[in-house]
XYZ file of C-alpha atoms in Angstrom:
451
model
C -61.051 53.047 38.719
C -64.153 51.752 36.941
C -63.882 54.502 34.293
C -63.253 53.471 30.712
C -59.617 54.229 29.886
C -58.922 55.877 26.537
C -55.920 53.569 26.130
C -56.412 50.156 27.711
C -53.846 49.097 30.291
C -52.468 52.578 30.978
C -54.032 53.844 34.199
C -54.663 57.530 34.878
C -55.979 58.417 38.326
C -58.276 61.205 39.468
C -56.806 63.646 42.032
C -58.426 61.951 45.043
C -57.191 58.552 43.821
C -53.708 59.979 43.357
C -53.761 61.060 47.020
C -54.295 57.415 47.980
C -51.486 56.305 45.650
C -49.062 58.858 47.101
C -50.005 57.714 50.600
C -49.102 54.136 49.645
C -45.805 55.200 48.038
C -44.830 57.430 50.964
C -45.641 54.678 53.443
C -43.515 52.140 51.565
C -40.654 54.617 51.208
C -40.774 55.375 54.927
C -40.651 51.688 55.902
C -37.843 50.907 53.474
C -35.713 53.785 54.712
C -36.327 52.822 58.341
C -34.668 49.524 57.447
C -31.660 51.224 55.876
C -32.421 50.841 52.172
C -30.997 53.489 49.833
C -33.084 54.855 46.986
C -32.024 54.546 43.376
C -33.553 54.704 39.928
C -32.442 52.832 36.839
C -33.124 53.758 33.227
C -36.443 52.803 31.658
C -34.827 50.873 28.788
C -32.534 47.853 28.682
C -31.277 45.763 25.786
C -33.429 42.865 24.663
C -30.510 40.531 25.353
C -30.382 41.664 28.967
C -34.127 41.432 29.548
C -34.681 38.029 27.960
C -31.828 36.140 29.548
C -34.008 35.128 32.489
C -37.540 33.780 32.252
C -40.084 33.268 29.471
C -41.490 36.726 28.927
C -40.402 37.659 25.400
C -43.990 38.016 24.139
C -44.671 40.725 26.743
C -41.639 42.972 26.187
C -42.156 46.357 24.550
C -39.399 47.149 22.052
C -38.264 50.773 21.608
C -37.147 52.447 18.381
C -37.393 55.801 16.592
C -40.286 56.210 14.188
C -37.808 57.204 11.472
C -35.283 54.488 12.307
C -34.152 52.317 9.429
C -34.435 48.535 9.562
C -30.855 48.068 10.792
C -31.459 50.367 13.742
C -34.825 48.841 14.590
C -33.329 45.373 14.943
C -35.866 42.805 16.071
C -36.681 40.209 18.690
C -33.536 38.277 17.689
C -31.263 41.333 18.016
C -29.827 41.348 21.568
C -28.939 45.051 21.270
C -32.491 46.162 20.439
C -33.760 48.527 23.162
C -36.855 47.581 25.164
C -38.774 48.866 28.183
C -38.031 46.978 31.384
C -40.812 44.622 32.549
C -39.623 44.510 36.171
C -36.980 46.197 38.330
C -34.908 43.150 39.315
C -33.169 42.537 35.984
C -32.220 46.233 35.562
C -30.987 46.290 39.153
C -28.757 43.272 38.527
C -27.222 45.092 35.556
C -26.777 48.208 37.697
C -24.938 46.236 40.395
C -22.542 44.681 37.881
C -21.765 48.028 36.256
C -21.324 49.910 39.540
C -19.834 47.204 41.768
C -16.659 49.225 42.301
C -18.650 52.092 43.809
C -21.008 50.138 46.073
C -20.594 48.871 49.635
C -21.766 45.297 50.145
C -24.150 43.987 51.291
C -25.888 46.684 49.251
C -29.446 47.557 50.302
C -31.611 49.463 47.844
C -35.231 50.349 47.279
C -36.587 51.397 43.918
C -40.035 52.757 43.030
C -40.594 53.067 39.288
C -42.862 52.384 36.344
C -42.573 49.109 34.424
C -44.189 47.933 31.186
C -45.551 44.588 30.008
C -47.548 43.941 26.861
C -50.096 41.621 28.400
C -53.887 41.552 28.261
C -55.187 44.282 30.600
C -57.528 43.282 33.411
C -57.984 44.248 37.050
C -54.583 44.040 38.704
C -52.757 43.693 35.379
C -51.858 46.845 33.482
C -49.464 47.469 30.630
C -47.882 50.352 32.514
C -47.612 49.881 36.263
C -45.662 50.950 39.338
C -43.542 48.580 41.383
C -41.796 49.198 44.679
C -38.784 46.905 45.140
C -36.274 46.203 47.871
C -33.188 44.024 47.483
C -30.110 43.119 49.468
C -27.144 42.041 47.342
C -23.874 40.561 48.519
C -20.454 40.183 46.935
C -19.667 36.478 46.575
C -22.029 35.435 49.345
C -25.098 36.690 51.163
C -26.034 35.427 54.642
C -29.289 33.508 54.747
C -30.654 35.759 57.518
C -31.608 38.268 54.825
C -34.206 35.794 53.552
C -35.867 36.025 56.968
C -35.509 39.812 57.062
C -37.311 40.163 53.719
C -40.383 38.393 55.060
C -40.426 40.607 58.156
C -40.013 43.837 56.181
C -42.797 42.785 53.833
C -45.110 42.139 56.791
C -44.274 45.524 58.319
C -44.590 47.462 55.055
C -47.898 45.881 54.029
C -49.399 46.222 57.515
C -48.974 49.992 57.185
C -51.030 50.093 53.958
C -54.835 50.402 53.736
C -55.309 46.906 52.313
C -56.756 44.965 55.239
C -55.472 41.534 56.182
C -52.917 39.683 54.069
C -50.854 36.489 54.088
C -47.254 36.076 52.923
C -46.892 32.623 51.345
C -43.326 31.299 51.317
C -41.640 28.329 49.638
C -38.113 27.341 48.659
C -37.028 26.464 45.117
C -34.353 24.069 46.443
C -37.029 22.159 48.312
C -39.183 21.895 45.205
C -36.320 21.104 42.826
C -34.874 18.494 45.201
C -38.271 16.858 45.533
C -38.754 16.703 41.750
C -35.269 15.294 41.227
C -35.956 12.759 43.942
C -39.001 11.703 41.945
C -36.770 11.152 38.910
C -37.802 14.289 37.005
C -34.713 15.785 35.337
C -36.227 19.084 34.218
C -37.292 20.785 37.470
C -37.662 24.154 35.709
C -40.419 22.734 33.505
C -42.100 21.273 36.592
C -41.893 24.600 38.440
C -43.438 26.448 35.519
C -46.317 24.003 35.366
C -46.943 24.067 39.117
C -46.807 27.886 39.032
C -49.985 27.746 36.911
C -51.910 25.671 39.476
C -54.343 28.436 40.445
C -54.965 29.303 36.773
C -55.427 25.880 35.162
C -56.226 23.586 38.103
C -54.813 20.185 39.063
C -55.865 18.370 35.897
C -54.313 21.095 33.754
C -51.043 20.901 35.691
C -50.952 17.097 35.385
C -51.482 17.333 31.633
C -48.755 19.970 31.276
C -46.301 17.985 33.408
C -46.822 14.919 31.241
C -46.496 16.950 28.039
C -43.597 19.287 28.917
C -41.671 17.735 31.805
C -41.727 14.092 30.774
C -43.567 13.095 33.933
C -45.667 10.012 34.421
C -49.109 10.590 35.904
C -47.840 9.117 39.191
C -44.930 11.580 39.288
C -47.287 14.439 38.406
C -49.626 13.472 41.253
C -46.681 13.374 43.661
C -45.678 16.892 42.555
C -49.238 18.021 43.254
C -49.163 16.340 46.676
C -46.138 18.478 47.521
C -47.907 21.616 46.271
C -50.913 20.858 48.501
C -48.882 21.245 51.715
C -49.571 24.501 53.567
C -48.810 25.188 57.247
C -48.573 28.306 59.476
C -45.493 26.871 61.175
C -42.701 24.366 60.542
C -45.101 21.425 60.479
C -44.588 21.176 56.733
C -41.230 19.447 57.288
C -42.754 16.205 58.537
C -45.517 16.355 55.939
C -42.936 16.523 53.144
C -40.893 13.682 54.601
C -44.068 11.596 54.859
C -44.233 11.659 51.039
C -41.173 9.390 51.009
C -38.962 11.313 48.578
C -35.269 11.819 49.314
C -32.642 14.115 47.796
C -29.823 16.251 49.310
C -31.204 19.430 47.722
C -34.601 18.661 49.208
C -33.079 18.501 52.693
C -31.290 21.811 52.197
C -34.505 23.464 51.053
C -36.450 22.045 53.987
C -33.873 23.408 56.420
C -33.870 26.891 54.845
C -37.641 27.169 54.661
C -38.009 25.965 58.258
C -35.649 28.733 59.390
C -37.577 31.433 57.531
C -41.009 30.230 58.668
C -39.877 29.605 62.250
C -38.465 33.115 62.753
C -40.964 35.044 60.636
C -44.060 33.412 62.139
C -42.794 34.320 65.610
C -42.399 37.995 64.702
C -45.454 38.241 62.419
C -47.927 35.614 63.664
C -50.785 34.935 61.283
C -49.086 36.857 58.468
C -46.724 34.131 57.228
C -47.378 30.573 56.005
C -45.324 27.871 54.342
C -47.066 27.217 51.024
C -45.369 24.591 48.892
C -47.430 25.458 45.830
C -45.536 28.743 45.371
C -43.044 28.429 42.518
C -42.567 31.858 40.873
C -42.299 31.685 37.089
C -39.020 33.513 36.462
C -35.917 31.362 36.156
C -33.550 33.430 38.254
C -34.935 32.423 41.662
C -32.769 29.818 43.387
C -33.970 29.545 46.995
C -36.631 31.240 49.111
C -39.624 32.569 47.152
C -42.462 34.787 48.399
C -45.978 35.646 47.256
C -48.535 37.713 49.140
C -52.322 37.801 48.839
C -54.928 40.095 50.351
C -57.330 38.034 52.466
C -60.729 38.027 50.774
C -59.174 39.232 47.523
C -57.155 36.175 46.525
C -58.461 36.377 42.949
C -56.409 39.551 42.499
C -53.207 37.503 42.655
C -49.990 38.295 44.465
C -49.441 41.917 45.540
C -45.902 41.348 46.849
C -43.554 38.750 45.379
C -39.881 37.929 45.143
C -37.179 35.620 46.345
C -33.516 34.637 46.525
C -31.347 34.690 43.409
C -27.736 33.507 43.449
C -26.633 34.057 39.861
C -28.705 36.872 38.389
C -25.821 39.351 38.676
C -22.453 37.980 37.520
C -19.254 39.761 36.451
C -16.613 37.317 35.249
C -15.979 34.949 38.132
C -17.560 37.398 40.594
C -21.109 36.656 41.717
C -23.547 38.998 43.442
C -26.230 36.894 45.134
C -29.306 38.700 46.375
C -32.775 38.444 47.835
C -35.591 40.863 47.190
C -39.271 41.682 47.094
C -41.483 43.653 44.727
C -44.721 45.307 45.827
C -47.225 45.590 42.977
C -48.412 49.117 43.771
C -50.706 49.464 40.752
C -52.210 46.030 41.329
C -53.114 46.543 44.983
C -54.328 50.091 44.286
C -56.713 48.770 41.656
C -58.573 46.794 44.316
C -58.243 49.447 47.052
C -59.754 52.129 44.809
C -62.365 49.965 43.082
C -63.788 48.738 46.386
C -63.107 51.963 48.320
C -61.030 50.173 50.929
C -59.440 53.577 51.480
C -60.377 57.085 50.367
C -58.860 60.561 50.532
C -60.411 63.129 52.855
C -60.128 65.674 50.023
C -58.757 65.685 46.472
C -56.591 68.810 46.772
C -53.779 69.803 49.136
C -55.340 73.257 49.677
C -56.612 73.805 53.226
C -57.572 77.493 52.885
C -59.034 79.682 50.156
C -58.377 83.373 50.788
C -61.394 85.211 49.418
C -61.474 88.544 47.606
C -63.820 91.345 48.672
C -62.968 93.409 45.591
C -60.764 93.158 42.529
C -58.162 95.518 43.999
C -57.637 93.324 47.033
C -55.673 90.478 45.417
C -52.223 91.690 46.604
C -53.395 91.992 50.221
C -55.056 88.575 50.005
C -51.859 87.095 48.607
C -49.947 88.579 51.563
C -52.235 86.610 53.880
C -51.784 83.472 51.780
C -48.000 83.895 51.756
C -47.958 84.133 55.544
C -50.085 80.991 55.884
C -47.905 79.086 53.415
C -44.779 80.154 55.302
C -46.182 78.234 58.268
C -46.851 75.136 56.159
C -50.554 75.706 55.460
C -51.470 74.978 51.801
C -53.373 78.061 50.606
C -54.959 79.428 47.430
C -56.189 82.930 46.623
C -59.507 83.423 44.865
C -59.087 84.469 41.250
C -61.951 86.979 41.153
C -64.042 89.008 43.568
C -67.245 87.117 42.898
C -69.983 87.112 45.524
C -68.786 85.410 48.697
C -71.400 82.702 48.168
C -69.829 81.806 44.833
C -66.334 81.806 46.335
C -67.534 79.471 49.064
C -69.147 77.207 46.466
C -65.851 77.163 44.562
C -64.018 76.042 47.717
C -66.653 73.393 48.363
C -66.407 72.101 44.791
C -62.630 71.848 45.112
C -62.816 70.163 48.524
C -61.140 73.094 50.346
C -62.357 73.077 53.977
C -61.695 76.697 55.020
C -62.386 80.123 53.487
C -60.551 83.208 54.757
C -62.267 86.613 54.837
C -60.597 89.993 55.301
C -62.535 93.218 55.952
C -61.649 96.793 56.883
C -63.707 98.791 59.398
C -64.555 102.453 58.908
C -61.716 103.367 61.290
C -59.198 101.382 59.191
C -59.053 98.336 61.465
C -58.319 95.161 59.476
C -60.290 92.142 60.578
C -59.674 88.536 59.609
C -62.114 85.650 59.938
C -61.989 82.051 58.793
C -64.996 79.892 57.973
C -65.214 76.110 58.171
C -67.562 75.602 55.235
C -68.470 72.097 56.403
C -69.899 73.197 59.768
C -70.609 76.815 58.897
C -68.644 78.034 61.924
C -66.881 81.360 61.304
C -64.415 82.735 63.866
C -61.853 85.563 64.142
C -58.373 84.486 63.061
C -54.876 85.940 63.229
C -52.961 85.210 59.986
C -49.728 85.006 61.984
C -50.945 82.335 64.424
C -54.065 80.571 63.081
C -53.616 76.933 62.096
C -56.260 74.465 60.941
C -56.853 71.323 63.009
C -54.144 68.719 62.396
C -56.585 66.449 60.540
C -57.355 69.242 58.064
C -53.837 70.506 57.382
C -53.236 68.025 54.545
C -55.346 65.416 52.754
C -55.484 62.162 54.678
C -56.266 58.599 53.654
C -58.963 56.957 55.753
C -60.909 53.686 55.584
C -63.697 53.738 53.020
C -67.365 53.035 53.583
């Protein structure tokens, strides 16, 4: 991952790194399906009007047009029908739900693992082309609040199965924050949320300055907003700490109640993995309730590797609403750190477990018969391309990371003998092509903790 990319922000992995990525994707897929989520894939492009209706991200959207398109077809940033690559999977999913509502059963549970694109400055954990793994539950008209709790528990289970070490899921509630800001007398809570969302990037003084400049806050109001953001507890103790700040508003009370329910249940099922963190805001406008961010312990500078929240009005069709709650795992972001610091490595870069050697150039068909029999029993096998000296064939297997080499010989009386060599230990033993199987740990590449 430290290699210099030929095109900045577009990651290309080596085979051994790809093994780790596939392990992560397969693990996430397995967890999501265990919880009853159906897989789907949406198109890579959406209209600019669809993408930009929620959140301030227009500078990062990649527009799409034909090289030979005329000016009318190209449109522009002000043309809502201009095509653009999606920058996340939530907005396309909302469009998908609206268009297919008549064919879906609600609450609808889906997972989606796809590439996304954002035109931002590349750095570790931030690429222009990246993979996200999303889960969402969407209701028709209403969605029980218990799904907010379930999301936190699924995130804890899914991330615990990945080779990323310890992590913490930080949870807040937009109603709590908005109610608090309104109770302070600030009438533009969205501007406050956006400023607070930058706390880790620009610090307290930067947030105060932005609140004064963009949200019309006094310095006293800005300091009160920061006092709220400073509250962080592993249990429901945050409730009394918020009330001690002396701010009152009905929306604040609703948010406190919802967050207390999520933290109370999730911390019981996933102790040490979940905290109430009232600095979490999430920058996109469509979140309306619970919001989540997740950091790897010891790697907080990487940013959130799993984020999301509740949205009540992202998907709307006439007077029909489809509220939802979801999470997005930043696969490319977490892999960047896993691979760079060798938190996990592949036991070999290729799926091949056995190389069937050639004693002479006429023996390829017989060797392929052996390989076919091994493959039929689920053993990944290659056949040597030429009858080079056995030492060279063994070196080829070693270079490729193939652990076993198969030898076939014929005695003077016509007896066919088969032997297999573990080139790591040097042990060579007789083997029956109809029954021999490598040790379970060698059948396929595995992902193991790094050094």
